[in-house]
Every structure is written in C-alpha cells, then in structure tokens.
Amino acid sequence: MTHDQRIHPSKVADDRASLISFLDYQRATLALKCSGLDSEQLKRKVLPTSGLTLLGLVRHAASVERSWFRFIVNAEDVKTPWPGEVDGTFAEFRVEDADVGEAFGLWREECARARAVAASFSSLDDTVVFRGETISLRYVLTHMIEEYARHNGHADLLREAIDGVVGE
C-alpha cells in the first residue's frame, strides 16, 4: 500500500466533528486498502467461500452512500447505480466487466455529496421521516461508520490474500 495519508480523528472533538471525521477515516481506509492495485487485482475473488472483491466493496460503498444520504436523508429521486440481482447477489458486487475508474469516480462523488448533505443539517439530532420511520443524522453517520468498519475488515483480508500486504 502507498503511504498512509489518512487524517486520524481528533480525540477531543465534539460529537459532530467526531462522527464526521471517523466516517472520513473509514472512507480513507477503504481507499488505502485498494491503493497500488491494478484492475485485475481489484476484481480478483481470492477467498474460496466468498465472491467479495475490493472493487465490489467500493461499488457497494458508493451505492450505500447514495442510498443513505441522497435517497433516504435528502429525499432525492436517485436509483442504485448498479441495479438488480443475479442469483441473489447484488449487481454492485458483480465486477467482472466493471469499469474501475467509473466505480472509484462515482464513489468519490457520492462521498462528496454525502458530506454536503450532512453539512446541510444544523444538528445531529435533526431528523427525516423515511417510510414512516424517524431517522436522525446522528444515526445515519453512526450507521455509515459501522458499514465501512465491517467492510474494511473484509478489505483487510482481501488485500492480504491478493498481495500479502497487511496493516491499517
């Protein structure tokens, strides 16, 4: 992996700054896990019991960012960028013919849009109603940290199996 340029979250920030910086740290961790790999490596399925790939995780992250921040929180009429399922697998994880540049570009765009949506709320306690359920910005940020942290654990294993590189 290339030099780690992630910005570590502050140990004394307020709640909002902490949640946002932890989410950005998790986003940067996924990017770090993918750094220095070519297209074939990013698409490689390396675990015999799983179809996960690093590129599939990036595409999934883009889809989840879009879904939570734009569709649910901001009530935009957006669809998933990779719709459909094949044999119970969401299309974002089917990367054989995927365009790596497109996936990373869309993911970065969705992260930027998510930051803008989060910044538009005056408080972590501000809420939206989605399908009859009240959801706070605090919940969404916390959920997204959990989402990335779980998948970054997958990315750790995938990266090590691809080229032996380990670490944060």
Coordinates of N, CA and C in Angstrom, one line a residue:
M1 N 0.8 -1.2 0.0 CA 0.0 0.0 0.0 C 0.9 1.2 0.0
T2 N 0.3 2.3 -0.6 CA 1.1 3.5 -0.6 C 1.1 4.2 0.8
H3 N 1.8 5.2 0.9 CA 1.9 5.9 2.2 C 0.6 6.3 2.7
D4 N 0.4 6.0 4.0 CA -0.9 6.2 4.7 C -1.0 7.7 4.9
Q5 N -2.0 8.4 4.2 CA -2.2 9.8 4.3 C -3.6 10.1 5.0
R6 N -4.1 9.1 5.7 CA -5.4 9.3 6.3 C -5.3 10.3 7.5
I7 N -6.3 11.1 7.7 CA -6.3 12.0 8.8 C -7.0 11.3 10.0
H8 N -6.3 11.2 11.0 CA -6.8 10.5 12.2 C -7.8 11.4 12.9
P9 N -8.9 10.8 13.4 CA -9.9 11.6 14.1 C -9.4 12.2 15.4
S10 N -9.8 13.4 15.7 CA -9.4 14.0 16.9 C -9.9 13.3 18.1
K11 N -9.2 13.3 19.2 CA -9.6 12.6 20.4 C -10.3 13.6 21.4
V12 N -10.5 14.8 20.9 CA -11.2 15.8 21.8 C -12.3 16.6 21.1
A13 N -12.6 16.2 19.9 CA -13.7 16.9 19.1 C -15.0 16.7 19.6
D14 N -15.9 17.6 19.3 CA -17.3 17.4 19.7 C -18.0 16.3 18.9
D15 N -19.2 15.9 19.3 CA -19.9 14.8 18.7 C -19.9 14.8 17.1
R16 N -20.3 15.9 16.6 CA -20.5 16.0 15.2 C -19.1 15.9 14.4
A17 N -18.2 16.6 14.9 CA -16.8 16.5 14.3 C -16.3 15.1 14.4
S18 N -16.5 14.5 15.6 CA -16.0 13.1 15.8 C -16.6 12.2 14.8
L19 N -18.0 12.2 14.7 CA -18.6 11.3 13.8 C -18.2 11.5 12.3
I20 N -18.2 12.7 11.9 CA -17.8 13.0 10.5 C -16.3 12.6 10.3
S21 N -15.4 12.9 11.2 CA -14.0 12.5 11.0 C -13.8 11.0 11.0
F22 N -14.6 10.3 11.9 CA -14.4 8.9 11.9 C -15.0 8.3 10.6
L23 N -16.1 8.8 10.1 CA -16.6 8.3 8.8 C -15.6 8.6 7.7
D24 N -15.0 9.8 7.6 CA -14.0 10.1 6.6 C -12.8 9.2 6.8
Y25 N -12.4 8.9 8.0 CA -11.3 8.0 8.2 C -11.6 6.6 7.7
Q26 N -12.8 6.1 7.9 CA -13.2 4.8 7.4 C -13.2 4.8 5.8
R27 N -13.7 5.9 5.3 CA -13.7 6.0 3.8 C -12.2 6.0 3.3
A28 N -11.3 6.7 3.9 CA -9.9 6.7 3.5 C -9.3 5.4 3.7
T29 N -9.7 4.6 4.7 CA -9.2 3.3 4.9 C -9.5 2.4 3.7
L30 N -10.8 2.4 3.2 CA -11.1 1.6 2.1 C -10.2 2.0 0.9
A31 N -10.1 3.3 0.7 CA -9.2 3.8 -0.4 C -7.8 3.2 -0.3
L32 N -7.3 3.3 1.0 CA -5.9 2.8 1.2 C -5.8 1.3 0.9
K33 N -6.8 0.5 1.3 CA -6.8 -0.9 1.0 C -6.7 -1.2 -0.5
C34 N -7.2 -0.3 -1.3 CA -7.3 -0.5 -2.7 C -6.1 0.1 -3.4
S35 N -5.3 0.9 -2.7 CA -4.2 1.7 -3.4 C -3.1 0.8 -3.9
G36 N -2.6 1.1 -5.1 CA -1.5 0.4 -5.7 C -1.8 -0.9 -6.4
L37 N -3.1 -1.2 -6.5 CA -3.5 -2.4 -7.1 C -4.0 -2.1 -8.5
D38 N -3.8 -3.1 -9.4 CA -4.4 -2.9 -10.8 C -5.8 -3.4 -10.9
S39 N -6.4 -3.2 -12.0 CA -7.8 -3.5 -12.3 C -8.0 -5.0 -12.0
E40 N -7.2 -5.9 -12.5 CA -7.4 -7.3 -12.3 C -7.3 -7.7 -10.8
Q41 N -6.4 -7.1 -10.0 CA -6.3 -7.3 -8.6 C -7.6 -6.8 -7.9
L42 N -8.0 -5.7 -8.2 CA -9.2 -5.1 -7.6 C -10.5 -6.0 -7.8
K43 N -10.5 -6.7 -9.0 CA -11.6 -7.5 -9.3 C -11.5 -9.0 -8.9
R44 N -10.3 -9.3 -8.3 CA -10.0 -10.7 -8.0 C -10.8 -11.2 -6.8
K45 N -11.4 -12.4 -7.0 CA -12.0 -13.1 -5.9 C -11.0 -14.0 -5.3
V46 N -10.6 -13.8 -4.1 CA -9.5 -14.5 -3.5 C -9.8 -15.5 -2.4
L47 N -11.1 -15.5 -2.0 CA -11.5 -16.4 -0.9 C -12.4 -17.4 -1.5
P48 N -12.1 -18.7 -1.3 CA -13.0 -19.7 -2.0 C -14.4 -19.7 -1.5
T49 N -14.7 -19.2 -0.3 CA -16.0 -19.2 0.2 C -16.8 -17.9 0.0
S50 N -16.2 -17.0 -0.8 CA -16.8 -15.7 -0.9 C -16.6 -15.1 -2.3
G51 N -17.6 -14.4 -2.8 CA -17.4 -13.7 -4.1 C -17.0 -12.2 -3.9
L52 N -16.6 -11.8 -2.7 CA -16.3 -10.4 -2.5 C -15.0 -10.1 -3.2
T53 N -14.9 -8.9 -3.7 CA -13.7 -8.3 -4.2 C -13.6 -6.9 -3.7
L54 N -12.4 -6.3 -3.8 CA -12.2 -5.0 -3.4 C -13.0 -4.0 -4.2
L55 N -13.1 -4.2 -5.5 CA -13.9 -3.3 -6.4 C -15.3 -3.5 -6.0
G56 N -15.8 -4.7 -5.7 CA -17.2 -4.8 -5.3 C -17.5 -4.1 -4.0
L57 N -16.5 -4.0 -3.1 CA -16.7 -3.2 -1.9 C -16.8 -1.7 -2.2
V58 N -16.0 -1.3 -3.1 CA -16.0 0.2 -3.5 C -17.4 0.5 -4.1
R59 N -17.8 -0.4 -5.0 CA -19.1 -0.1 -5.7 C -20.3 -0.2 -4.6
H60 N -20.2 -1.1 -3.7 CA -21.2 -1.2 -2.6 C -21.1 0.1 -1.8
A61 N -20.0 0.6 -1.5 CA -19.9 1.8 -0.7 C -20.5 3.0 -1.4
A62 N -20.3 3.1 -2.7 CA -20.9 4.1 -3.5 C -22.4 4.0 -3.4
S63 N -22.9 2.8 -3.6 CA -24.4 2.6 -3.5 C -25.0 2.9 -2.2
V64 N -24.3 2.5 -1.1 CA -24.8 2.8 0.3 C -24.7 4.3 0.6
E65 N -23.6 5.0 0.2 CA -23.6 6.4 0.4 C -24.8 7.1 -0.3
R66 N -25.0 6.7 -1.6 CA -26.1 7.3 -2.3 C -27.4 7.0 -1.7
S67 N -27.6 5.8 -1.3 CA -28.9 5.4 -0.7 C -29.2 6.1 0.6
W68 N -28.2 6.1 1.6 CA -28.5 6.7 2.9 C -28.6 8.3 2.8
F69 N -27.6 8.9 2.2 CA -27.5 10.3 2.2 C -28.4 11.0 1.2
R70 N -28.5 10.5 0.0 CA -29.3 11.2 -1.0 C -30.7 10.7 -1.1
F71 N -30.9 9.4 -1.1 CA -32.3 8.9 -1.2 C -33.1 9.0 0.1
I72 N -32.5 8.5 1.2 CA -33.2 8.5 2.4 C -33.2 9.8 3.1
V73 N -32.0 10.4 3.4 CA -31.9 11.6 4.1 C -32.3 12.8 3.3
N74 N -31.9 12.9 2.1 CA -32.2 14.1 1.3 C -33.4 14.0 0.4
A75 N -34.0 12.9 0.4 CA -35.3 12.6 -0.4 C -35.1 12.9 -1.8
E76 N -33.9 12.6 -2.4 CA -33.7 12.7 -3.8 C -34.2 11.5 -4.5
D77 N -34.7 11.7 -5.7 CA -35.2 10.6 -6.6 C -34.0 10.0 -7.3
V78 N -33.2 9.2 -6.6 CA -32.0 8.6 -7.2 C -32.2 7.0 -7.1
K79 N -31.6 6.4 -8.0 CA -31.6 4.9 -8.1 C -30.2 4.4 -7.8
T80 N -30.2 3.1 -7.5 CA -28.9 2.5 -7.3 C -28.1 2.5 -8.6
P81 N -26.8 2.8 -8.6 CA -26.0 2.9 -9.8 C -25.9 1.6 -10.5
W82 N -26.0 0.5 -9.8 CA -25.8 -0.9 -10.4 C -27.0 -1.7 -9.9
P83 N -28.2 -1.5 -10.6 CA -29.4 -2.2 -10.2 C -29.4 -3.7 -10.5
G84 N -30.2 -4.3 -9.7 CA -30.5 -5.7 -10.0 C -29.8 -6.7 -9.1
E85 N -30.2 -8.0 -9.3 CA -29.5 -9.1 -8.6 C -29.4 -10.2 -9.6
V86 N -28.3 -11.0 -9.4 CA -28.1 -12.2 -10.2 C -27.9 -13.3 -9.1
D87 N -28.7 -14.3 -9.1 CA -28.5 -15.4 -8.2 C -28.4 -14.9 -6.7
G88 N -29.2 -13.9 -6.4 CA -29.1 -13.4 -5.0 C -28.0 -12.5 -4.7
T89 N -27.2 -12.2 -5.7 CA -26.0 -11.3 -5.4 C -26.4 -9.9 -6.1
F90 N -26.3 -8.8 -5.3 CA -26.5 -7.5 -5.8 C -25.5 -7.2 -6.9
A91 N -26.0 -6.5 -7.9 CA -25.2 -6.2 -9.1 C -23.9 -5.5 -8.8
E92 N -23.9 -4.6 -7.7 CA -22.6 -3.9 -7.4 C -21.5 -4.8 -7.1
F93 N -21.8 -6.0 -6.7 CA -20.7 -7.0 -6.3 C -20.2 -7.8 -7.5
R94 N -20.9 -7.7 -8.7 CA -20.6 -8.4 -9.9 C -19.7 -7.5 -10.7
V95 N -18.4 -7.7 -10.6 CA -17.4 -6.8 -11.1 C -16.6 -7.2 -12.4
E96 N -16.9 -8.4 -12.9 CA -16.1 -9.0 -14.0 C -15.9 -8.0 -15.1
D97 N -17.0 -7.2 -15.5 CA -16.9 -6.3 -16.6 C -17.0 -4.8 -16.1
A98 N -16.8 -4.6 -14.8 CA -16.9 -3.3 -14.3 C -15.7 -2.4 -14.7
D99 N -16.0 -1.1 -14.8 CA -15.0 -0.1 -15.1 C -14.5 0.4 -13.7
V100 N -13.2 0.2 -13.5 CA -12.6 0.6 -12.2 C -12.7 2.1 -12.0
G101 N -12.3 2.9 -13.0 CA -12.3 4.3 -13.0 C -13.7 4.9 -12.7
E102 N -14.7 4.3 -13.3 CA -16.1 4.7 -13.1 C -16.5 4.5 -11.7
A103 N -16.1 3.3 -11.2 CA -16.5 2.9 -9.8 C -15.9 3.8 -8.8
F104 N -14.6 4.1 -8.9 CA -13.9 5.0 -7.9 C -14.4 6.4 -8.1
G105 N -14.7 6.8 -9.3 CA -15.2 8.2 -9.5 C -16.5 8.4 -8.9
L106 N -17.4 7.4 -9.1 CA -18.8 7.5 -8.6 C -18.7 7.5 -7.0
W107 N -17.9 6.6 -6.5 CA -17.7 6.5 -5.0 C -17.3 7.9 -4.5
R108 N -16.3 8.5 -5.1 CA -15.8 9.8 -4.6 C -16.9 10.8 -4.7
E109 N -17.6 10.8 -5.8 CA -18.7 11.8 -6.0 C -19.8 11.6 -4.9
E110 N -20.1 10.3 -4.6 CA -21.1 10.1 -3.6 C -20.7 10.5 -2.2
C111 N -19.4 10.3 -1.9 CA -18.8 10.7 -0.6 C -18.9 12.2 -0.5
A112 N -18.6 12.9 -1.6 CA -18.6 14.4 -1.5 C -20.1 14.9 -1.4
R113 N -21.0 14.2 -2.1 CA -22.4 14.6 -1.9 C -22.9 14.3 -0.5
A114 N -22.5 13.2 0.0 CA -22.9 12.8 1.4 C -22.4 13.9 2.4
R115 N -21.2 14.3 2.2 CA -20.6 15.3 3.1 C -21.5 16.6 3.0
A116 N -21.9 17.0 1.8 CA -22.7 18.2 1.6 C -24.1 18.0 2.3
V117 N -24.7 16.8 2.1 CA -26.0 16.6 2.8 C -25.8 16.7 4.3
A118 N -24.8 16.0 4.8 CA -24.6 16.1 6.3 C -24.4 17.5 6.8
A119 N -23.7 18.3 6.0 CA -23.4 19.7 6.4 C -24.6 20.5 6.4
S120 N -25.6 20.1 5.6 CA -26.8 20.9 5.5 C -27.7 20.8 6.7
F121 N -27.5 19.9 7.6 CA -28.2 19.7 8.8 C -27.6 20.6 9.9
S122 N -28.4 21.3 10.7 CA -27.9 22.1 11.7 C -27.5 21.3 13.0
S123 N -28.0 20.1 13.1 CA -27.8 19.3 14.3 C -27.8 17.8 14.0
L124 N -27.0 17.1 14.8 CA -27.0 15.6 14.7 C -28.4 15.1 15.0
D125 N -29.2 15.8 15.8 CA -30.5 15.4 16.2 C -31.6 15.7 15.2
D126 N -31.3 16.4 14.1 CA -32.2 16.7 13.1 C -32.7 15.4 12.5
T127 N -33.9 15.3 12.1 CA -34.4 14.0 11.6 C -35.1 14.2 10.3
V128 N -35.3 13.0 9.7 CA -36.1 12.9 8.5 C -37.1 11.7 8.7
V129 N -38.1 11.7 8.0 CA -39.0 10.5 8.1 C -38.9 9.7 6.8
F130 N -38.6 8.5 6.9 CA -38.5 7.6 5.7 C -39.3 6.4 5.9
R131 N -40.3 6.2 5.0 CA -41.2 5.1 5.1 C -41.8 4.9 6.5
G132 N -42.2 6.0 7.1 CA -42.8 6.0 8.4 C -41.9 5.9 9.6
E133 N -40.6 5.9 9.3 CA -39.7 5.8 10.4 C -38.8 7.1 10.6
T134 N -38.7 7.6 11.8 CA -37.9 8.8 12.0 C -36.4 8.4 12.2
I135 N -35.6 9.1 11.4 CA -34.2 8.8 11.4 C -33.4 10.0 11.6
S136 N -32.4 10.0 12.6 CA -31.6 11.2 12.8 C -30.3 11.2 12.0
L137 N -29.8 12.4 11.8 CA -28.4 12.4 11.2 C -27.4 11.7 12.0
R138 N -27.5 11.7 13.3 CA -26.6 11.0 14.2 C -26.6 9.5 13.9
Y139 N -27.9 9.0 13.7 CA -28.0 7.5 13.4 C -27.3 7.2 12.0
V140 N -27.6 8.0 11.0 CA -27.0 7.8 9.7 C -25.5 7.8 9.7
L141 N -24.9 8.8 10.4 CA -23.5 8.8 10.4 C -22.9 7.6 11.2
T142 N -23.5 7.3 12.3 CA -23.1 6.1 13.1 C -23.2 4.8 12.3
H143 N -24.3 4.7 11.6 CA -24.5 3.5 10.8 C -23.5 3.4 9.7
M144 N -23.2 4.5 9.0 CA -22.2 4.5 8.0 C -20.8 4.2 8.5
I145 N -20.4 4.6 9.7 CA -19.2 4.2 10.3 C -19.1 2.7 10.4
E146 N -20.2 2.2 11.0 CA -20.3 0.7 11.2 C -20.2 0.0 9.8
E147 N -20.9 0.5 8.8 CA -20.9 -0.1 7.5 C -19.5 -0.2 6.9
Y148 N -18.8 0.9 7.0 CA -17.4 0.9 6.5 C -16.5 0.1 7.3
A149 N -16.6 0.1 8.6 CA -15.7 -0.6 9.5 C -15.8 -2.1 9.2
R150 N -17.1 -2.6 9.1 CA -17.3 -4.0 8.8 C -16.7 -4.4 7.5
H151 N -16.9 -3.6 6.4 CA -16.4 -3.9 5.1 C -14.9 -3.7 5.0
N152 N -14.4 -2.8 5.8 CA -12.9 -2.6 5.8 C -12.2 -3.8 6.4
G153 N -12.9 -4.5 7.3 CA -12.4 -5.8 7.8 C -12.3 -6.8 6.7
H154 N -13.3 -6.8 5.8 CA -13.3 -7.7 4.7 C -12.1 -7.3 3.8
A155 N -12.0 -6.0 3.6 CA -10.9 -5.4 2.7 C -9.5 -5.8 3.2
D156 N -9.4 -5.9 4.5 CA -8.1 -6.3 5.1 C -7.7 -7.7 4.6
L157 N -8.7 -8.6 4.7 CA -8.5 -10.0 4.3 C -8.3 -10.1 2.8
L158 N -9.1 -9.4 2.1 CA -8.9 -9.5 0.6 C -7.5 -9.0 0.2
R159 N -7.1 -7.8 0.7 CA -5.8 -7.3 0.3 C -4.7 -8.2 0.7
E160 N -4.7 -8.8 1.9 CA -3.7 -9.7 2.3 C -3.6 -10.9 1.4
A161 N -4.8 -11.4 1.0 CA -4.8 -12.5 0.1 C -4.3 -12.2 -1.3
I162 N -4.5 -10.9 -1.7 CA -4.1 -10.5 -3.1 C -2.6 -10.4 -3.2
D163 N -2.0 -9.7 -2.3 CA -0.5 -9.4 -2.4 C 0.3 -9.5 -1.1
G164 N -0.4 -10.0 -0.1 CA 0.3 -10.1 1.2 C 0.5 -8.9 2.1
V165 N 0.0 -7.8 1.6 CA 0.1 -6.5 2.3 C -0.9 -6.5 3.5
V166 N -0.4 -6.2 4.6 CA -1.2 -6.1 5.8 C -1.0 -4.7 6.5
G167 N -1.9 -4.4 7.4 CA -1.8 -3.1 8.1 C -3.0 -2.3 8.0
E168 N -3.0 -1.2 8.8 CA -4.2 -0.3 8.8 C -4.5 0.1 7.5

